[in-house]
Amino acid sequence: MASRPRLNLHPRSSYFSIFRALRFDWTASQAFLTSPTFRVVNPRNHITKGDRVSVRVSPSVVSGLQDEAILALLTKGFFGGWVFFMEGWAMRTFHPLLPAIYTGM
């Protein structure tokens, strides 16, 4: 049986354990500040603050994986954690009454 790739995250608390690989940047990029999108979201040119978060992953952890597999590992760690617990519980509990389909992660 092939082992699943891991990002060295604790299986029960992957949301919290990924914090040691995060880098927070509170400035908006120059490319965004000069883009047409910026003029749409901030037409009156109010004071702007950015909120970008980067995750640094060791190349040895993801070597041989395709981009889609790496993205799946990172998003499952976040979206499968406690952040969306209530939404997941509601979808599992009330799925017969909801017009959405929940297939799980």
Short mmCIF file of C-alpha atoms in Angstrom, two decimals:
data_model
loop_
_atom_site.label_atom_id
_atom_site.label_comp_id
_atom_site.label_asym_id
_atom_site.label_seq_id
_atom_site.Cartn_x
_atom_site.Cartn_y
_atom_site.Cartn_z
CA MET A 1 0.00 0.00 0.00
CA ALA A 2 1.46 3.35 -1.02
CA SER A 3 1.87 5.81 1.80
CA ARG A 4 0.13 9.16 1.54
CA PRO A 5 2.36 12.21 1.35
CA ARG A 6 2.50 14.21 4.55
CA LEU A 7 3.40 17.79 5.29
CA ASN A 8 4.62 16.89 8.80
CA LEU A 9 1.34 18.07 10.26
CA HIS A 10 -0.22 16.47 13.31
CA PRO A 11 -3.29 14.55 12.02
CA ARG A 12 -5.62 15.85 14.74
CA SER A 13 -4.50 19.47 14.67
CA SER A 14 -3.21 20.14 11.17
CA TYR A 15 -4.78 23.60 11.27
CA PHE A 16 -2.67 24.63 14.27
CA SER A 17 0.54 22.81 13.36
CA ILE A 18 0.80 24.54 9.99
CA PHE A 19 1.35 27.89 11.74
CA ARG A 20 5.09 27.26 12.08
CA ALA A 21 5.32 27.31 8.27
CA LEU A 22 3.27 30.49 7.80
CA ARG A 23 4.57 33.93 6.90
CA PHE A 24 2.25 36.91 7.30
CA ASP A 25 2.62 40.02 5.18
CA TRP A 26 0.45 43.02 6.00
CA THR A 27 1.26 45.15 2.96
CA ALA A 28 -0.57 45.07 -0.36
CA SER A 29 1.60 44.25 -3.35
CA GLN A 30 2.48 47.01 -5.79
CA ALA A 31 0.98 44.93 -8.62
CA PHE A 32 -2.38 44.91 -6.81
CA LEU A 33 -2.24 48.62 -5.93
CA THR A 34 -1.81 49.54 -9.62
CA SER A 35 -4.28 47.00 -11.01
CA PRO A 36 -7.76 47.70 -12.42
CA THR A 37 -9.14 45.41 -9.69
CA PHE A 38 -7.84 47.77 -7.02
CA ARG A 39 -9.69 50.68 -8.62
CA VAL A 40 -12.90 48.63 -8.52
CA VAL A 41 -12.61 47.52 -4.87
CA ASN A 42 -11.26 50.88 -3.65
CA PRO A 43 -12.63 53.58 -6.00
CA ARG A 44 -12.08 56.42 -3.48
CA ASN A 45 -8.49 55.39 -2.81
CA HIS A 46 -8.87 54.86 0.94
CA ILE A 47 -5.90 53.78 3.09
CA THR A 48 -5.03 50.23 2.12
CA LYS A 49 -3.69 47.38 4.23
CA GLY A 50 -2.81 43.99 2.86
CA ASP A 51 -3.27 40.59 4.42
CA ARG A 52 -1.29 37.99 2.55
CA VAL A 53 -0.34 34.67 4.11
CA SER A 54 2.35 32.42 2.63
CA VAL A 55 3.11 28.84 3.59
CA ARG A 56 6.69 27.65 3.24
CA VAL A 57 7.01 23.94 2.64
CA SER A 58 10.31 22.12 2.47
CA PRO A 59 11.05 20.88 -1.07
CA SER A 60 11.93 17.45 0.32
CA VAL A 61 8.38 17.10 1.67
CA VAL A 62 6.70 17.70 -1.69
CA SER A 63 9.29 16.36 -4.11
CA GLY A 64 7.69 14.20 -6.75
CA LEU A 65 4.19 15.55 -6.14
CA GLN A 66 2.18 17.43 -8.73
CA ASP A 67 0.88 20.91 -7.92
CA GLU A 68 -2.65 19.59 -7.51
CA ALA A 69 -1.55 17.08 -4.86
CA ILE A 70 0.32 19.76 -2.89
CA LEU A 71 -2.68 22.07 -3.02
CA ALA A 72 -4.96 19.24 -1.90
CA LEU A 73 -2.75 18.53 1.12
CA LEU A 74 -2.69 22.17 2.19
CA THR A 75 -6.40 22.83 1.70
CA LYS A 76 -7.43 19.63 3.44
CA GLY A 77 -5.36 20.72 6.43
CA PHE A 78 -7.22 24.02 6.59
CA PHE A 79 -10.72 23.24 5.36
CA GLY A 80 -10.80 19.87 7.11
CA GLY A 81 -9.95 21.44 10.47
CA TRP A 82 -12.06 23.01 13.19
CA VAL A 83 -12.51 26.25 11.24
CA PHE A 84 -15.34 24.76 9.20
CA PHE A 85 -16.52 22.23 11.79
CA MET A 86 -19.99 23.75 12.14
CA GLU A 87 -20.54 23.91 8.38
CA GLY A 88 -19.47 20.30 8.00
CA TRP A 89 -21.70 19.22 10.88
CA ALA A 90 -24.68 21.08 9.40
CA MET A 91 -24.11 19.54 5.96
CA ARG A 92 -23.85 16.02 7.41
CA THR A 93 -26.84 16.48 9.72
CA PHE A 94 -29.25 18.38 7.49
CA HIS A 95 -28.20 17.13 4.04
CA PRO A 96 -31.69 15.76 3.19
CA LEU A 97 -33.15 19.24 3.73
CA LEU A 98 -30.44 21.24 1.97
CA PRO A 99 -30.32 21.91 -1.78
CA ALA A 100 -26.56 21.19 -1.78
CA ILE A 101 -24.61 17.97 -2.12
CA TYR A 102 -21.87 17.17 0.41
CA THR A 103 -19.44 14.45 -0.56
CA GLY A 104 -16.87 14.92 2.21
CA MET A 105 -13.13 15.46 2.03
#
